[in-house]
Each structure stands twice: as C-alpha cells, then as structure tokens.
Short mmCIF file of C-alpha atoms and ligand atoms in Angstrom, two decimals:
data_model
loop_
_atom_site.label_atom_id
_atom_site.label_comp_id
_atom_site.label_asym_id
_atom_site.label_seq_id
_atom_site.Cartn_x
_atom_site.Cartn_y
_atom_site.Cartn_z
CA MET A 1 88.86 79.60 1.92
CA GLN A 2 90.38 82.92 1.34
CA ALA A 3 93.89 81.30 0.97
CA LEU A 4 93.21 79.82 -2.27
CA CYS A 5 92.00 83.15 -3.95
CA ALA A 6 94.35 83.81 -6.54
CA ALA A 7 92.88 88.04 -6.15
CA ASN A 8 95.08 87.97 -2.90
CA THR A 9 98.43 87.12 -5.07
CA THR A 10 100.58 90.18 -4.12
CA ALA A 11 104.56 90.77 -5.07
CA GLY A 12 106.48 88.85 -2.33
CA GLN A 13 104.04 86.97 -1.23
CA LEU A 14 104.70 83.78 0.26
CA ARG A 15 102.78 80.44 -0.98
CA SER A 16 101.78 77.44 1.52
CA PRO A 17 105.36 75.48 2.12
CA ILE A 18 104.93 71.52 1.24
CA CYS A 19 106.49 68.78 3.94
CA CYS A 20 106.84 65.75 3.67
CA ILE A 21 106.30 63.37 6.44
CA LEU A 22 108.65 59.61 6.38
CA GLY A 23 110.25 57.26 8.51
CA HIS A 24 110.05 53.64 9.36
CA VAL A 25 106.72 51.92 9.26
CA ASP A 26 105.09 51.62 12.64
CA THR A 27 106.81 54.74 14.02
CA GLY A 28 103.11 56.65 13.95
CA LYS A 29 103.07 58.71 11.00
CA THR A 30 99.85 58.29 9.87
CA LYS A 31 98.38 58.57 13.60
CA LEU A 32 100.31 62.15 13.96
CA LEU A 33 98.81 63.25 11.03
CA ASP A 34 95.37 62.19 12.04
CA LYS A 35 96.10 63.72 14.79
CA ILE A 36 96.74 67.37 13.55
CA ARG A 37 93.63 66.61 11.31
CA HIS A 38 91.57 65.12 13.93
CA THR A 39 90.50 62.06 11.67
CA ASP A 40 91.12 58.37 11.94
CA VAL A 41 93.04 57.01 8.80
CA GLN A 42 95.05 55.01 10.90
CA GLY A 43 92.29 53.12 12.35
CA GLY A 44 90.72 52.45 8.82
CA GLU A 45 88.36 55.42 8.71
CA ALA A 46 89.68 54.93 4.80
CA GLY A 47 90.23 51.49 4.33
CA GLY A 48 93.20 50.56 1.91
CA ILE A 49 94.01 53.97 1.48
CA THR A 50 97.32 54.45 3.37
CA GLN A 51 98.72 52.97 0.02
CA GLN A 52 98.55 56.12 -1.78
CA ILE A 53 99.90 58.70 -1.47
CA GLY A 54 98.14 61.67 0.71
CA ALA A 55 98.00 65.35 0.51
CA THR A 56 96.62 67.24 3.30
CA PHE A 57 95.95 71.19 3.61
CA PHE A 58 95.92 72.97 7.06
CA PRO A 59 95.25 76.38 6.66
CA ILE A 60 97.14 78.90 9.14
CA ALA A 61 94.02 79.43 11.29
CA SER A 62 93.94 75.71 11.75
CA ILE A 63 97.69 75.82 12.39
CA GLN A 64 97.28 78.79 15.04
CA GLU A 65 94.86 77.15 16.63
CA GLN A 66 97.02 74.01 17.34
CA THR A 67 100.04 76.42 18.51
CA ARG A 68 97.94 78.53 20.43
CA LYS A 69 99.38 76.96 23.96
CA LEU A 70 102.70 78.33 22.81
CA ARG A 71 101.76 81.99 23.87
CA ARG A 72 105.17 82.75 23.75
CA ALA A 73 106.94 81.59 20.80
CA GLU A 74 103.75 82.74 18.89
CA GLU A 75 104.36 86.48 19.74
CA LYS A 76 108.01 86.10 17.99
CA VAL A 77 106.62 84.04 15.38
CA LYS A 78 104.46 86.10 12.84
CA TYR A 79 102.18 83.95 10.72
CA GLU A 80 103.26 85.19 6.97
CA ILE A 81 102.52 81.68 5.07
CA PRO A 82 98.51 80.95 4.05
CA GLY A 83 99.20 77.42 5.08
CA LEU A 84 101.03 73.99 4.82
CA LEU A 85 101.00 71.14 2.61
CA ILE A 86 101.54 67.87 4.24
CA ILE A 87 102.37 65.10 1.70
CA ASP A 88 102.30 61.48 3.46
CA THR A 89 104.26 59.46 1.13
CA PRO A 90 103.77 55.48 1.99
CA GLY A 91 106.88 54.12 0.38
CA HIS A 92 109.88 54.95 -0.50
CA GLU A 93 109.12 54.47 -4.19
CA SER A 94 106.73 56.89 -3.90
CA PHE A 95 108.66 59.66 -2.45
CA THR A 96 111.51 59.03 -4.63
CA ASN A 97 109.10 59.45 -7.48
CA LEU A 98 107.92 62.67 -6.20
CA ARG A 99 110.09 64.72 -8.08
CA SER A 100 108.97 67.61 -10.56
CA ARG A 101 111.51 67.94 -13.19
CA GLY A 102 114.47 67.33 -10.98
CA SER A 103 114.05 69.34 -7.63
CA SER A 104 112.54 68.11 -4.92
CA LEU A 105 108.71 68.29 -4.81
CA CYS A 106 109.18 69.06 -0.95
CA ASN A 107 110.28 71.91 1.01
CA MET A 108 111.01 70.34 4.01
CA ALA A 109 110.06 67.39 5.50
CA ILE A 110 109.37 65.47 9.04
CA LEU A 111 110.89 62.21 9.99
CA VAL A 112 109.08 60.14 12.20
CA VAL A 113 111.26 58.29 14.62
CA ASP A 114 110.02 55.67 17.43
CA LEU A 115 111.74 56.95 21.00
CA MET A 116 111.74 53.48 21.77
CA HIS A 117 113.20 52.26 19.14
CA GLY A 118 115.51 54.91 17.68
CA ILE A 119 117.21 54.49 14.20
CA GLU A 120 115.91 51.77 11.87
CA ALA A 121 116.09 50.56 8.38
CA GLN A 122 113.61 52.54 6.83
CA THR A 123 114.73 55.93 9.19
CA GLU A 124 118.40 55.70 7.69
CA GLU A 125 116.68 54.82 3.97
CA SER A 126 114.69 58.29 4.67
CA MET A 127 117.36 59.82 5.65
CA ARG A 128 119.54 58.76 2.44
CA LEU A 129 116.40 60.08 0.13
CA LEU A 130 116.62 63.35 2.52
CA ALA A 131 120.45 64.24 2.19
CA MET A 132 120.01 63.43 -1.71
CA ARG A 133 117.56 65.87 -2.31
CA HIS A 134 118.84 68.27 0.59
CA THR A 135 115.67 68.32 2.05
CA PRO A 136 115.85 70.06 5.32
CA PHE A 137 113.89 67.89 8.27
CA VAL A 138 112.84 68.05 11.54
CA ILE A 139 112.71 64.88 13.89
CA ALA A 140 109.57 64.15 15.30
CA LEU A 141 110.74 61.82 18.42
CA ASN A 142 107.46 60.30 18.53
CA LYS A 143 105.84 57.79 21.30
CA ILE A 144 107.00 60.01 24.34
CA ASP A 145 103.91 58.93 26.11
CA ARG A 146 104.98 54.97 26.26
CA ILE A 147 108.04 55.97 28.97
CA TYR A 148 106.87 54.57 32.00
CA GLY A 149 104.96 56.69 34.22
CA TRP A 150 104.55 59.47 31.76
CA LYS A 151 101.48 61.83 32.73
CA PRO A 152 99.76 62.96 29.75
CA SER A 153 99.21 66.42 29.03
CA PRO A 154 96.79 66.37 25.87
CA TRP A 155 98.17 68.64 23.52
CA ALA A 156 100.57 70.60 25.65
CA PRO A 157 104.13 71.96 24.42
CA PHE A 158 106.90 69.24 25.13
CA SER A 159 108.52 71.80 28.06
CA GLU A 160 105.24 72.18 30.19
CA THR A 161 104.62 68.58 29.97
CA TYR A 162 108.27 67.55 30.64
CA ALA A 163 107.87 69.86 33.66
CA LYS A 164 104.88 68.12 35.01
CA GLN A 165 106.95 64.60 34.82
CA THR A 166 108.29 62.88 37.86
CA ASP A 167 112.13 62.84 38.31
CA GLU A 168 112.28 59.21 37.57
CA VAL A 169 109.90 59.70 34.28
CA LYS A 170 112.32 62.64 33.32
CA THR A 171 115.41 60.59 33.94
CA LEU A 172 114.07 57.95 31.90
CA PHE A 173 113.08 60.36 28.95
CA ARG A 174 116.72 61.73 29.30
CA ALA A 175 118.17 58.12 28.44
CA LYS A 176 116.11 57.09 25.61
CA TYR A 177 116.82 60.71 23.93
CA GLN A 178 120.75 60.32 24.51
CA GLU A 179 120.37 56.57 22.94
CA VAL A 180 118.96 58.47 20.00
CA VAL A 181 121.24 61.08 20.17
CA THR A 182 124.39 58.96 20.17
CA SER A 183 123.13 56.83 17.27
CA PHE A 184 122.51 59.79 14.92
CA ALA A 185 126.13 61.19 15.81
CA GLU A 186 126.96 57.31 14.76
CA LYS A 187 125.56 58.25 11.40
CA GLY A 188 127.20 61.61 11.38
CA TYR A 189 124.18 63.75 12.12
CA ASN A 190 124.10 66.23 15.01
CA VAL A 191 120.85 66.19 16.74
CA CYS A 192 119.45 68.06 19.34
CA ILE A 193 116.28 68.42 21.08
CA HIS A 194 114.32 71.78 19.27
CA THR A 195 113.98 73.99 23.30
CA GLU A 196 117.82 73.55 23.70
CA ASN A 197 118.86 74.39 19.46
CA LYS A 198 121.06 77.37 19.40
CA ASP A 199 122.47 76.30 16.11
CA THR A 200 120.08 74.99 13.67
CA ASN A 201 123.02 75.11 10.53
CA THR A 202 124.74 72.70 12.79
CA PHE A 203 121.71 70.33 14.93
CA ILE A 204 119.20 69.12 13.56
CA SER A 205 115.71 69.62 15.88
CA MET A 206 114.15 67.20 17.34
CA VAL A 207 110.60 67.82 18.71
CA PRO A 208 109.45 65.00 21.31
CA THR A 209 106.01 64.33 20.30
CA SER A 210 103.02 61.69 20.92
CA ALA A 211 100.70 61.29 18.08
CA ILE A 212 98.07 59.65 21.06
CA THR A 213 97.94 62.72 23.34
CA GLY A 214 98.72 65.66 20.79
CA GLU A 215 102.01 66.06 23.38
CA GLY A 216 104.21 68.55 21.26
CA ILE A 217 102.28 68.77 18.49
CA PRO A 218 102.15 72.26 18.73
CA ASP A 219 105.95 72.14 18.80
CA LEU A 220 105.69 70.79 15.83
CA LEU A 221 104.22 72.53 14.10
CA MET A 222 105.34 75.74 15.26
CA TYR A 223 108.77 74.64 14.31
CA LEU A 224 108.25 73.93 10.87
CA ILE A 225 106.63 77.65 10.40
CA ALA A 226 109.14 79.36 11.83
CA MET A 227 111.61 77.30 9.75
CA THR A 228 109.74 77.89 6.48
CA GLN A 229 109.35 81.29 7.09
CA ARG A 230 113.18 82.05 8.09
CA THR A 231 115.16 79.95 6.12
CA LEU A 232 113.03 79.08 2.66
CA ARG A 233 111.74 82.17 1.83
CA ASP A 234 112.97 82.12 -1.56
CA ASP A 235 111.81 78.33 -2.04
CA ILE A 236 108.35 79.55 -0.86
CA SER A 237 107.84 82.64 -2.54
CA LEU A 238 105.21 82.56 -4.46
CA ILE A 239 105.06 82.71 -8.54
CA ASN A 240 103.45 82.89 -11.76
CA GLU A 241 105.09 79.95 -13.34
CA LEU A 242 103.08 76.67 -12.45
CA THR A 243 104.52 73.61 -11.26
CA ALA A 244 102.71 70.31 -10.20
CA THR A 245 102.95 67.02 -10.39
CA VAL A 246 100.57 64.01 -10.74
CA LEU A 247 100.23 61.89 -7.52
CA GLU A 248 96.96 59.18 -9.10
CA VAL A 249 94.59 58.81 -11.22
CA LYS A 250 91.21 57.82 -9.75
CA VAL A 251 87.53 56.98 -11.16
CA ILE A 252 85.73 59.01 -9.30
CA GLN A 253 81.08 58.39 -8.90
CA GLY A 254 79.86 61.71 -10.85
CA LEU A 255 82.97 62.83 -11.49
CA GLY A 256 84.77 60.14 -14.07
CA THR A 257 88.42 60.21 -14.30
CA THR A 258 89.98 62.67 -12.33
CA VAL A 259 93.19 63.25 -11.73
CA ASP A 260 94.88 64.29 -7.93
CA VAL A 261 97.91 66.47 -8.42
CA VAL A 262 100.10 68.44 -5.93
CA LEU A 263 100.28 71.91 -7.07
CA SER A 264 103.73 72.99 -5.89
CA ASN A 265 103.83 76.50 -7.47
CA GLY A 266 101.69 78.75 -9.51
CA ILE A 267 97.90 78.97 -9.91
CA LEU A 268 95.59 76.18 -12.03
CA ARG A 269 92.34 78.08 -12.85
CA GLU A 270 88.98 76.13 -14.49
CA GLY A 271 89.20 75.93 -17.82
CA ASP A 272 93.05 75.98 -18.24
CA THR A 273 94.47 73.37 -21.20
CA ILE A 274 96.35 71.63 -19.46
CA VAL A 275 99.24 68.54 -21.21
CA VAL A 276 99.99 65.59 -19.23
CA CYS A 277 102.30 62.96 -19.71
CA GLY A 278 99.83 59.45 -20.87
CA LEU A 279 100.55 55.66 -21.39
CA ASN A 280 100.02 56.22 -25.31
CA GLY A 281 101.45 59.86 -25.33
CA PRO A 282 100.47 63.10 -24.24
CA ILE A 283 97.16 63.78 -23.09
CA THR A 284 95.91 67.59 -23.75
CA THR A 285 92.87 68.81 -22.37
CA GLN A 286 90.31 71.43 -20.49
CA ILE A 287 90.23 71.15 -16.96
CA ARG A 288 86.33 70.93 -16.11
CA ALA A 289 86.24 71.19 -12.84
CA LEU A 290 89.17 71.73 -9.80
CA LEU A 291 88.60 70.19 -6.88
CA THR A 292 89.72 70.34 -3.20
CA PRO A 293 88.80 68.38 0.05
CA GLN A 294 87.85 70.51 3.01
CA PRO A 295 90.38 72.11 4.51
CA CYS A 296 92.53 69.68 7.34
CA ARG A 297 90.73 66.60 5.27
CA GLU A 298 93.12 64.22 3.06
CA LEU A 299 93.21 64.88 -0.94
CA ARG A 300 93.12 60.96 -1.28
CA VAL A 301 89.72 60.11 0.85
CA LYS A 302 86.64 60.48 -1.05
CA SER A 303 84.98 63.40 0.92
CA GLN A 304 82.57 66.46 -0.35
CA TYR A 305 84.97 68.33 -2.39
CA THR A 306 84.93 72.37 -2.40
CA GLN A 307 84.85 73.64 -6.54
CA HIS A 308 87.06 76.57 -6.91
CA ARG A 309 87.55 78.88 -10.36
CA GLU A 310 91.51 79.15 -9.27
CA ILE A 311 93.59 77.68 -6.78
CA LEU A 312 96.48 79.41 -5.64
CA ALA A 313 99.86 76.88 -4.65
CA ALA A 314 100.61 75.01 -2.54
CA MET A 315 97.33 72.60 -2.42
CA GLY A 316 96.61 69.18 -3.21
CA VAL A 317 94.13 69.61 -5.98
CA LYS A 318 91.55 66.90 -8.11
CA ILE A 319 91.23 67.95 -11.43
CA SER A 320 88.54 66.57 -13.52
CA ALA A 321 88.51 66.51 -17.12
CA GLN A 322 87.89 64.34 -20.21
CA GLY A 323 90.50 62.31 -21.72
CA LEU A 324 92.73 61.19 -18.43
CA GLU A 325 92.00 57.45 -17.59
CA ASN A 326 95.64 56.86 -19.53
CA ALA A 327 97.51 59.78 -17.44
CA VAL A 328 100.96 58.54 -15.84
CA ALA A 329 101.23 59.20 -11.96
CA GLY A 330 104.42 61.08 -10.76
CA SER A 331 104.72 62.69 -13.63
CA PRO A 332 104.61 66.63 -14.18
CA LEU A 333 101.47 68.97 -15.55
CA HIS A 334 101.70 71.67 -17.85
CA VAL A 335 99.31 74.46 -18.69
CA ALA A 336 99.07 75.82 -22.05
CA TYR A 337 98.30 79.41 -21.98
CA GLU A 338 98.59 80.22 -25.35
CA PRO A 339 97.15 77.62 -28.21
CA GLU A 340 100.93 77.74 -29.94
CA GLU A 341 102.17 76.22 -26.62
CA VAL A 342 100.47 72.86 -26.86
CA GLU A 343 102.74 71.43 -29.01
CA PHE A 344 105.83 72.35 -27.57
CA LEU A 345 104.55 71.02 -24.53
CA GLN A 346 103.29 67.81 -25.78
CA GLU A 347 106.90 67.31 -26.68
CA LEU A 348 108.28 68.01 -23.46
CA VAL A 349 106.01 65.18 -21.69
CA SER A 350 106.90 62.58 -24.65
CA GLN A 351 110.38 63.10 -23.14
CA ASP A 352 109.59 62.95 -19.54
CA LEU A 353 108.14 59.39 -20.66
CA GLU A 354 110.69 58.41 -22.68
CA SER A 355 113.26 59.52 -19.52
CA ALA A 356 110.84 57.57 -17.00
CA MET A 357 110.34 54.46 -19.30
CA SER A 358 114.36 54.30 -19.49
CA ASN A 359 114.76 55.03 -15.88
CA PHE A 360 111.92 52.40 -14.95
CA GLU A 361 113.69 49.59 -17.33
CA ARG A 362 117.59 50.51 -15.74
CA ALA A 363 116.26 50.12 -12.54
P1 GDP B 401 102.81 54.42 10.55
O1 GDP B 401 103.32 52.92 10.16
O2 GDP B 401 104.25 54.99 10.93
O3 GDP B 401 101.65 55.52 10.02
O4 GDP B 401 102.34 54.36 11.91
P2 GDP B 401 100.68 54.24 12.33
O5 GDP B 401 100.46 55.79 12.50
O6 GDP B 401 100.05 53.18 11.70
O7 GDP B 401 101.06 53.54 13.97
C1 GDP B 401 101.15 52.35 14.43
C2 GDP B 401 100.94 51.89 15.77
O8 GDP B 401 101.53 53.05 16.84
C3 GDP B 401 99.51 52.28 16.01
O9 GDP B 401 98.96 51.00 16.75
C4 GDP B 401 99.52 53.68 16.75
O10 GDP B 401 98.05 53.46 17.30
C5 GDP B 401 100.80 53.41 17.33
N1 GDP B 401 101.52 54.69 17.67
C6 GDP B 401 101.92 55.88 16.72
N2 GDP B 401 101.78 56.63 17.78
C7 GDP B 401 101.75 56.66 18.99
C8 GDP B 401 102.27 57.20 20.29
O11 GDP B 401 102.57 58.82 20.13
N3 GDP B 401 101.95 56.78 21.22
C9 GDP B 401 101.51 55.60 21.03
N4 GDP B 401 101.72 54.90 22.76
N5 GDP B 401 101.26 54.76 20.00
C10 GDP B 401 101.46 55.15 19.11
#
C-alpha cells in the first residue's frame, strides 16, 4: 500500500481524484463497479448495502492492468495519480448531502445511461445536480451488449470490439447512439462518442460500455485518468489542509462504533484529535484505529481491514474512536493539530449542525 504512505509526499504531488457514479436506477451503476472490482455487490454479495453510500479505492496498478489493452493511448498518458476513489451514491439525497463545506466532494462523475433507454428521469436529475456543482462528467453509455447480434469481446476497448461487429450490428448501434445524442441535444448538451471527441470543452464524451462483458471499461478508466490529470490538476493537487466528510456511522463487531469517512484532501493519522458533528453537540475524540478495506474493495462491505499509521487523500477510511455513537453522517470531520484549536473547531461544527438543521427544516 505504498500510495497511502505519507512519507512519499512531495510538493506538486497529485492526490487520487474522487469520482462519483450516478444515473437512473437499473442503468448498471453497481454492475459497472462490480466489473471493475471483480466483485458481486449487484448480485447481493453484501445484502442491503446498496442503500448506503459506497467508496472504493482503485490503486493505479489495478487501473494500469485494466487499461493494458489500450496500448497506444497508454503510451501517451503518463499515470501520475496514485489511484482513483469512486463514490457510489445510491440516492440523490446522498449526492446532494455529499458536500464538504460548500464545495463538491467529487472532482468528476460518471453518468451512466442505458443505451436502450436513453435519458430517463433520474438521468435528468443527475445532470441538474452536476451542472449546479459544475462537476465535469463523462457518460458511460452502458449495455451495448444488448444490441441484437452483438458479438462480445470481453474487456476489449470499444474501437476494437466495434470493428469486429457486422455491418447490421454497427447500423443498429449507430441508430441507438444517434437517438441518445439527439435527446441530449434537446436538453442542451452536446455529446459525442469519446473516440471522435476532438473538443472536450464543447462536447461531453460518451464511452460505450458493457458491465457484463467489460467492453469499453478500459476506455472509461483511461478517460478518467487522462481527464483528471489534464484538466483538473489544481483540484487534485495534494495539500496539507484536511478535508474529510463522514459517510456512515456503524457498529462493527470488535471495533465498536466506527465512522466511514471520505478523506478528500490532506493526511489523517492514528492518534489525531478529531472534531465531528454530533446529534447532541460536537464530538471530540482521538483516532484509535485508521482502517481501509483491501484495494478495489468497498468500504461499506464488512471485510478484512488494513490498519494504517497515516493515510493520504483521497481515500475511503474507517475510523474507530470512542464516543462516535451520535456522529452525524454527511458532516465534515476536522483535525485539531494543537489543543487550542479544539474550541474553535467545536464552534465550527456547531454552526454546521445548526445550518444543516435549518436546511432540513426548510426542505
Ligand atoms: P443500478 O441500479 O444502476 O446500480 O443497476 P444495476 O447494476 O443493479 O443493474 C441493473 C440490471 O441491469 C441488472 O440486472 C444487471 O445485471 C443489468 N445490467 C447492468 N449492466 C448491464 C450491461 O452492460 N449489459 C446487460 N445486458 N445488462 C446489464
């Protein structure tokens, strides 16, 4: 787990970008992540957890492996980020709540659209949320394997598998693709297949994928790497200032009450004094254990955790500490580096709670 080690930090270093996956129900969000992780959350591997926000860290080595087939592009793209943290937000409330003091938690997003259904109600809602937060996104045009007569080439880059299809299949694909392009244009969005997108400022790229066969997934991952490294460098530079958000509060056998946290920037260390929002006022406690799931494993799925002395952003982290029972999901987590900072941070989280409550009452 070298990427997690703070001793490796240098000035100008990039952190792992945070990418959210969203879209209409049943478009294949969970299945896509399962395919990239080689897990089966969609099939019920971890019953019920798809109702919670998930976080999976993909180390760069795993992404390199999955984009191996895109040899030519790989030569052009230098992998500079330590990995990618993908956040899976099952409901839109969770995405809306996922804010760290006003700024969006996600650096970019994957909007999943079913090729057969095009834009659906929650696709539009997702687009509105992304526009509101100015979050750049790529469209995964999923379920290409459902085109009648499609011949799958597992894990192939899109151009490779498309070239192998018959003319009839290509025509069917193009027709469906064109329908989607037109419906996006009607909503005021210029979209275009990623292999033909020469102007990413004007056109949103659309990567055709299949979460069943893995086709197009190399393209999707490569796109995320290239895009974040090229256009979001300022957003993903590793800084010393800590930004962390509480996702869930959970009792884990053997660990007691824990909080799952997205560490978006900075470094967390074992023994750090943390201040978080609690239902009955600010909670001030010390990090007893700093844990992560295995790479490419879901934070929300109970698994074997790895314990760390310190962790670099971005990462989904489980924190075990005393007194976390009433911590409030969705609220920021702060670290008091000096004892004098505690009071100030307690005041800060009290204000957060007050504004969260008044937003809640207004809603
Ligand atoms: P979510 O609600 O967006 O997370 O969608 P799921 O991942 O649960 O998928 C919904 C259904 O679509 C499941 O039955 C999946 O097996 C199926 N599915 C997802 N992706 C694909 C795909 O690329 N091709 C095909 N044929 N089916 C898919």
